[in-house]
């Protein structure tokens, strides 16, 4: 009964938001529990929560929104919005501000388990697993930073508040024996401001969790060149895996940013998340569009090449939405 009331309030709030912007009250209906036909006949508008404007979430979110509208002949109209990313996206999806959100798998796992940034279990489900995010720790060459331990006392951008980058930055620092609140001068900045700070020297090091290539990071390496470099952080992996098994070892290929060699790092999958009570037919349509329109998404950013039907259902511990189960079945 409580969940039903919360869902009704969320839908009403989202409808009011659209109406206030001059839109019609055609937000998604709650899941009826009936058979999944994977068809949406009623005009529906959805919002997609992405991330920083120079990140991969934003590029793919806008491309996905366009493909949803085209795939449904305009029956489902989608709009992507810049946000602080993972944690904020989950909060706003649950609250009804947006219907779909990009999220790192570790933040989504915290949400369903009521841990980390979430005090209670959140009513979310996954539409699909996407590509992997690469933890990119970049330092200024003149800052005297060779290891994670050398970040002590440095000015470090840990990402936007309530972002997946901030979550993993704090965990990596802790794994290195550093207190994120006192051992570094944490700068909670979005990617654009972070890159600017790295260029002008007001920031010594930065964390970024994103797909490859991330436009903002490409800009940094193109502009700053040998003044910045990537740090190998795989020494933190054992302790990270104790927190959440979704963390894995990976490497940033040299060709991504014109580096001299591949750089080992930590990777974590991305998910698309929705409320658990989202209409199942809409969830099915969104999931099918994601997979069917993959070539178009790759044109927006090469990271979309990591979207794979074979792994799309591997979202544990975040359950798949029942509409997505049909789409992926």
C-alpha positions as a Python dict, from the first residue, in 0.01 Angstrom:
ca = {
    (1, 'X'): (0, 0, 0),
    (2, 'X'): (284, 238, 91),
    (3, 'X'): (466, 161, -234),
    (4, 'X'): (149, 227, -434),
    (5, 'X'): (101, 564, -270),
    (6, 'X'): (466, 659, -329),
    (7, 'X'): (439, 557, -695),
    (8, 'X'): (125, 764, -740),
    (9, 'X'): (290, 1067, -585),
    (10, 'X'): (596, 1027, -809),
    (11, 'X'): (387, 999, -1124),
    (12, 'X'): (175, 1300, -1024),
    (13, 'X'): (485, 1508, -948),
    (14, 'X'): (642, 1422, -1283),
    (15, 'X'): (318, 1505, -1462),
    (16, 'X'): (299, 1840, -1286),
    (17, 'X'): (656, 1913, -1389),
    (18, 'X'): (579, 1850, -1755),
    (19, 'X'): (259, 2051, -1739),
    (20, 'X'): (450, 2342, -1586),
    (21, 'X'): (681, 2333, -1889),
    (22, 'X'): (384, 2354, -2124),
    (23, 'X'): (370, 1976, -2180),
    (24, 'X'): (80, 1735, -2165),
    (25, 'X'): (21, 1498, -1879),
    (26, 'X'): (137, 1193, -2074),
    (27, 'X'): (393, 1052, -1832),
    (28, 'X'): (430, 671, -1816),
    (29, 'X'): (161, 473, -1641),
    (30, 'X'): (249, 242, -1354),
    (31, 'X'): (301, -125, -1433),
    (32, 'X'): (-33, -308, -1443),
    (33, 'X'): (120, -651, -1394),
    (34, 'X'): (-38, -786, -1712),
    (35, 'X'): (119, -962, -2009),
    (36, 'X'): (411, -781, -2174),
    (37, 'X'): (336, -706, -2540),
    (38, 'X'): (633, -469, -2587),
    (39, 'X'): (400, -212, -2743),
    (40, 'X'): (320, 141, -2627),
    (41, 'X'): (10, 294, -2785),
    (42, 'X'): (-42, 600, -2562),
    (43, 'X'): (161, 915, -2621),
    (44, 'X'): (430, 908, -2356),
    (45, 'X'): (705, 1146, -2253),
    (46, 'X'): (1008, 1039, -2054),
    (47, 'X'): (1315, 1211, -1915),
    (48, 'X'): (1660, 1051, -1916),
    (49, 'X'): (1908, 1149, -1644),
    (50, 'X'): (2262, 1141, -1784),
    (51, 'X'): (2573, 1310, -1641),
    (52, 'X'): (2825, 1590, -1704),
    (53, 'X'): (2796, 1764, -2041),
    (54, 'X'): (3141, 1653, -2158),
    (55, 'X'): (3099, 1293, -2044),
    (56, 'X'): (2986, 976, -2222),
    (57, 'X'): (2655, 951, -2033),
    (58, 'X'): (2545, 1284, -2177),
    (59, 'X'): (2647, 1198, -2534),
    (60, 'X'): (2480, 858, -2528),
    (61, 'X'): (2177, 980, -2334),
    (62, 'X'): (2096, 1237, -2599),
    (63, 'X'): (2150, 983, -2878),
    (64, 'X'): (1933, 728, -2698),
    (65, 'X'): (1656, 983, -2653),
    (66, 'X'): (1659, 1057, -3024),
    (67, 'X'): (1650, 688, -3116),
    (68, 'X'): (1359, 619, -2879),
    (69, 'X'): (1152, 888, -3048),
    (70, 'X'): (1242, 760, -3394),
    (71, 'X'): (1189, 392, -3311),
    (72, 'X'): (840, 456, -3175),
    (73, 'X'): (733, 700, -3444),
    (74, 'X'): (708, 972, -3183),
    (75, 'X'): (470, 780, -2956),
    (76, 'X'): (740, 782, -2690),
    (77, 'X'): (919, 1117, -2681),
    (78, 'X'): (1237, 1118, -2477),
    (79, 'X'): (1451, 1407, -2356),
    (80, 'X'): (1797, 1376, -2199),
    (81, 'X'): (1920, 1611, -1926),
    (82, 'X'): (2259, 1694, -1781),
    (83, 'X'): (2289, 1582, -1417),
    (84, 'X'): (2546, 1503, -1149),
    (85, 'X'): (2524, 1135, -1258),
    (86, 'X'): (2484, 802, -1074),
    (87, 'X'): (2368, 867, -717),
    (88, 'X'): (2170, 1177, -809),
    (89, 'X'): (2021, 997, -1108),
    (90, 'X'): (1894, 712, -892),
    (91, 'X'): (1744, 955, -642),
    (92, 'X'): (1566, 1147, -916),
    (93, 'X'): (1441, 834, -1092),
    (94, 'X'): (1296, 710, -763),
    (95, 'X'): (1146, 1055, -700),
    (96, 'X'): (984, 1067, -1044),
    (97, 'X'): (1179, 1363, -1186),
    (98, 'X'): (1320, 1132, -1455),
    (99, 'X'): (1205, 792, -1573),
    (100, 'X'): (1541, 651, -1688),
    (101, 'X'): (1887, 708, -1544),
    (102, 'X'): (2244, 611, -1622),
    (103, 'X'): (2432, 469, -1324),
    (104, 'X'): (2750, 291, -1235),
    (105, 'X'): (2679, -63, -1120),
    (106, 'X'): (2838, -8, -779),
    (107, 'X'): (2609, 288, -701),
    (108, 'X'): (2306, 94, -827),
    (109, 'X'): (2404, -203, -611),
    (110, 'X'): (2428, 29, -308),
    (111, 'X'): (2080, 157, -394),
    (112, 'X'): (1905, -181, -399),
    (113, 'X'): (2089, -289, -85),
    (114, 'X'): (2038, 37, 105),
    (115, 'X'): (2410, 92, 167),
    (116, 'X'): (2674, 353, 80),
    (117, 'X'): (2496, 673, -23),
    (118, 'X'): (2153, 520, 48),
    (119, 'X'): (2008, 465, 394),
    (120, 'X'): (1723, 247, 267),
    (121, 'X'): (1674, 3, -21),
    (122, 'X'): (1559, 191, -332),
    (123, 'X'): (1278, 61, -560),
    (124, 'X'): (1481, 44, -881),
    (125, 'X'): (1530, -211, -1156),
    (126, 'X'): (1774, -232, -1445),
    (127, 'X'): (1680, -205, -1811),
    (128, 'X'): (2017, -343, -1918),
    (129, 'X'): (2387, -355, -1856),
    (130, 'X'): (2575, -117, -2083),
    (131, 'X'): (2947, -68, -2148),
    (132, 'X'): (3221, -60, -1882),
    (133, 'X'): (3340, 258, -1713),
    (134, 'X'): (3713, 307, -1668),
    (135, 'X'): (3842, 475, -1354),
    (136, 'X'): (4069, 747, -1488),
    (137, 'X'): (4300, 902, -1229),
    (138, 'X'): (4498, 1178, -1395),
    (139, 'X'): (4777, 1375, -1229),
    (140, 'X'): (4980, 1678, -1328),
    (141, 'X'): (5333, 1573, -1417),
    (142, 'X'): (5480, 1849, -1197),
    (143, 'X'): (5277, 1755, -885),
    (144, 'X'): (5511, 1481, -762),
    (145, 'X'): (5247, 1208, -768),
    (146, 'X'): (5367, 858, -860),
    (147, 'X'): (5127, 649, -651),
    (148, 'X'): (4787, 685, -486),
    (149, 'X'): (4961, 742, -153),
    (150, 'X'): (5125, 1052, -302),
    (151, 'X'): (4781, 1217, -325),
    (152, 'X'): (4809, 1301, 44),
    (153, 'X'): (4792, 1677, 89),
    (154, 'X'): (4715, 1736, -279),
    (155, 'X'): (4425, 1921, -442),
    (156, 'X'): (4217, 1639, -586),
    (157, 'X'): (3894, 1662, -783),
    (158, 'X'): (3672, 1375, -673),
    (159, 'X'): (3393, 1453, -920),
    (160, 'X'): (3048, 1606, -900),
    (161, 'X'): (2857, 1569, -571),
    (162, 'X'): (2641, 1255, -572),
    (163, 'X'): (2813, 1116, -879),
    (164, 'X'): (2944, 766, -939),
    (165, 'X'): (3288, 922, -981),
    (166, 'X'): (3270, 1062, -629),
    (167, 'X'): (3170, 721, -490),
    (168, 'X'): (3459, 536, -650),
    (169, 'X'): (3706, 819, -579),
    (170, 'X'): (3634, 801, -209),
    (171, 'X'): (3663, 422, -211),
    (172, 'X'): (3993, 424, -402),
    (173, 'X'): (4138, 682, -162),
    (174, 'X'): (4028, 475, 136),
    (175, 'X'): (4176, 161, -22),
    (176, 'X'): (4506, 352, -46),
    (177, 'X'): (4491, 431, 325),
    (178, 'X'): (4378, 792, 280),
    (179, 'X'): (4087, 972, 444),
    (180, 'X'): (3898, 1150, 161),
    (181, 'X'): (3779, 1417, 403),
    (182, 'X'): (4109, 1509, 566),
    (183, 'X'): (4409, 1362, 383),
    (184, 'X'): (4339, 1534, 50),
    (185, 'X'): (4200, 1874, -39),
    (186, 'X'): (3890, 1739, -212),
    (187, 'X'): (3743, 1949, -491),
    (188, 'X'): (3388, 1831, -573),
    (189, 'X'): (3378, 1958, -929),
    (190, 'X'): (3209, 1852, -1251),
    (191, 'X'): (3421, 1734, -1540),
    (192, 'X'): (3438, 2065, -1726),
    (193, 'X'): (3560, 2258, -1420),
    (194, 'X'): (3794, 1975, -1328),
    (195, 'X'): (3961, 1975, -1669),
    (196, 'X'): (3997, 2354, -1653),
    (197, 'X'): (4161, 2320, -1310),
    (198, 'X'): (4405, 2058, -1438),
    (199, 'X'): (4499, 2285, -1726),
    (200, 'X'): (4559, 2597, -1515),
    (201, 'X'): (4730, 2414, -1228),
    (202, 'X'): (4470, 2484, -959),
    (203, 'X'): (4411, 2107, -928),
    (204, 'X'): (4691, 1851, -883),
    (205, 'X'): (4496, 1536, -964),
    (206, 'X'): (4152, 1422, -1070),
    (207, 'X'): (3926, 1119, -1068),
    (208, 'X'): (3689, 1038, -1350),
    (209, 'X'): (3481, 726, -1409),
    (210, 'X'): (3365, 711, -1768),
    (211, 'X'): (3358, 527, -2098),
    (212, 'X'): (3635, 545, -2354),
    (213, 'X'): (3696, 794, -2490),
    (214, 'X'): (3548, 1060, -2265),
    (215, 'X'): (3536, 1388, -2465),
    (216, 'X'): (3648, 1602, -2171),
    (217, 'X'): (3951, 1378, -2106),
    (218, 'X'): (4038, 1379, -2475),
    (219, 'X'): (4041, 1759, -2457),
    (220, 'X'): (4271, 1751, -2153),
    (221, 'X'): (4529, 1522, -2312),
    (222, 'X'): (4511, 1709, -2643),
    (223, 'X'): (4566, 2046, -2475),
    (224, 'X'): (4798, 1961, -2184),
    (225, 'X'): (4983, 1672, -2355),
    (226, 'X'): (5294, 1578, -2151),
    (227, 'X'): (5186, 1797, -1858),
    (228, 'X'): (4942, 1529, -1738),
    (229, 'X'): (4948, 1151, -1709),
    (230, 'X'): (4730, 861, -1601),
    (231, 'X'): (4799, 672, -1278),
    (232, 'X'): (4791, 294, -1237),
    (233, 'X'): (4546, 234, -949),
    (234, 'X'): (4510, -145, -966),
    (235, 'X'): (4681, -180, -628),
    (236, 'X'): (4350, -67, -477),
    (237, 'X'): (4151, -342, -651),
    (238, 'X'): (4162, -613, -378),
    (239, 'X'): (4010, -381, -119),
    (240, 'X'): (3757, -247, -370),
    (241, 'X'): (3638, -601, -446),
    (242, 'X'): (3580, -652, -74),
    (243, 'X'): (3330, -365, -92),
    (244, 'X'): (3165, -480, -415),
    (245, 'X'): (3257, -763, -654),
    (246, 'X'): (3155, -554, -959),
    (247, 'X'): (3502, -395, -964),
    (248, 'X'): (3740, -560, -1213),
    (249, 'X'): (4086, -503, -1358),
    (250, 'X'): (4113, -339, -1697),
    (251, 'X'): (4340, -118, -1904),
    (252, 'X'): (4305, 211, -2088),
    (253, 'X'): (4448, 148, -2437),
    (254, 'X'): (4730, 381, -2535),
    (255, 'X'): (4548, 484, -2852),
    (256, 'X'): (4250, 620, -2656),
    (257, 'X'): (4424, 942, -2557),
    (258, 'X'): (4750, 919, -2751),
    (259, 'X'): (4944, 768, -2457),
    (260, 'X'): (5285, 602, -2473),
    (261, 'X'): (5147, 272, -2337),
    (262, 'X'): (4834, 107, -2201),
    (263, 'X'): (4754, 207, -1841),
    (264, 'X'): (4611, -56, -1600),
    (265, 'X'): (4308, 58, -1404),
    (266, 'X'): (3981, -48, -1238),
    (267, 'X'): (3663, -91, -1441),
    (268, 'X'): (3298, -111, -1339),
    (269, 'X'): (2990, -172, -1558),
    (270, 'X'): (2720, 85, -1630),
    (271, 'X'): (2348, 22, -1604),
    (272, 'X'): (2031, 195, -1720),
    (273, 'X'): (1794, 207, -1423),
    (274, 'X'): (1421, 277, -1380),
    (275, 'X'): (1164, 257, -1103),
    (276, 'X'): (1047, -97, -1035),
    (277, 'X'): (687, 4, -1113),
    (278, 'X'): (757, 151, -1459),
    (279, 'X'): (512, 22, -1718),
    (280, 'X'): (653, -312, -1838),
    (281, 'X'): (566, -249, -2202),
    (282, 'X'): (756, 79, -2195),
    (283, 'X'): (1054, -92, -2029),
    (284, 'X'): (1049, -355, -2302),
    (285, 'X'): (1038, -92, -2578),
    (286, 'X'): (1326, 103, -2423),
    (287, 'X'): (1542, -207, -2387),
    (288, 'X'): (1479, -325, -2742),
    (289, 'X'): (1554, 20, -2876),
    (290, 'X'): (1884, 27, -2687),
    (291, 'X'): (1996, -295, -2855),
    (292, 'X'): (1840, -246, -3198),
    (293, 'X'): (1978, 107, -3235),
    (294, 'X'): (2330, 28, -3110),
    (295, 'X'): (2495, 134, -3440),
    (296, 'X'): (2339, 479, -3410),
    (297, 'X'): (2453, 507, -3047),
    (298, 'X'): (2808, 415, -3148),
    (299, 'X'): (2806, 714, -3382),
    (300, 'X'): (2743, 936, -3078),
    (301, 'X'): (3031, 779, -2881),
    (302, 'X'): (3244, 467, -2942),
    (303, 'X'): (3181, 350, -2583),
    (304, 'X'): (2843, 220, -2704),
    (305, 'X'): (3031, -62, -2878),
    (306, 'X'): (3045, -223, -2533),
    (307, 'X'): (2666, -272, -2528),
    (308, 'X'): (2618, -644, -2590),
    (309, 'X'): (2300, -852, -2597),
    (310, 'X'): (2497, -1142, -2444),
    (311, 'X'): (2580, -943, -2130),
    (312, 'X'): (2288, -698, -2119),
    (313, 'X'): (2097, -911, -1866),
    (314, 'X'): (2393, -940, -1626),
    (315, 'X'): (2289, -664, -1389),
    (316, 'X'): (2305, -847, -1053),
    (317, 'X'): (2260, -756, -775),
    (318, 'X'): (2022, -507, -940),
    (319, 'X'): (1723, -709, -1070),
    (320, 'X'): (1616, -671, -1432),
    (321, 'X'): (1281, -504, -1489),
    (322, 'X'): (1026, -765, -1598),
    (323, 'X'): (973, -575, -1925),
    (324, 'X'): (1345, -599, -1995),
    (325, 'X'): (1340, -970, -1925),
    (326, 'X'): (1097, -1009, -2215),
    (327, 'X'): (1307, -784, -2440),
    (328, 'X'): (1625, -976, -2363),
    (329, 'X'): (1462, -1318, -2363),
}
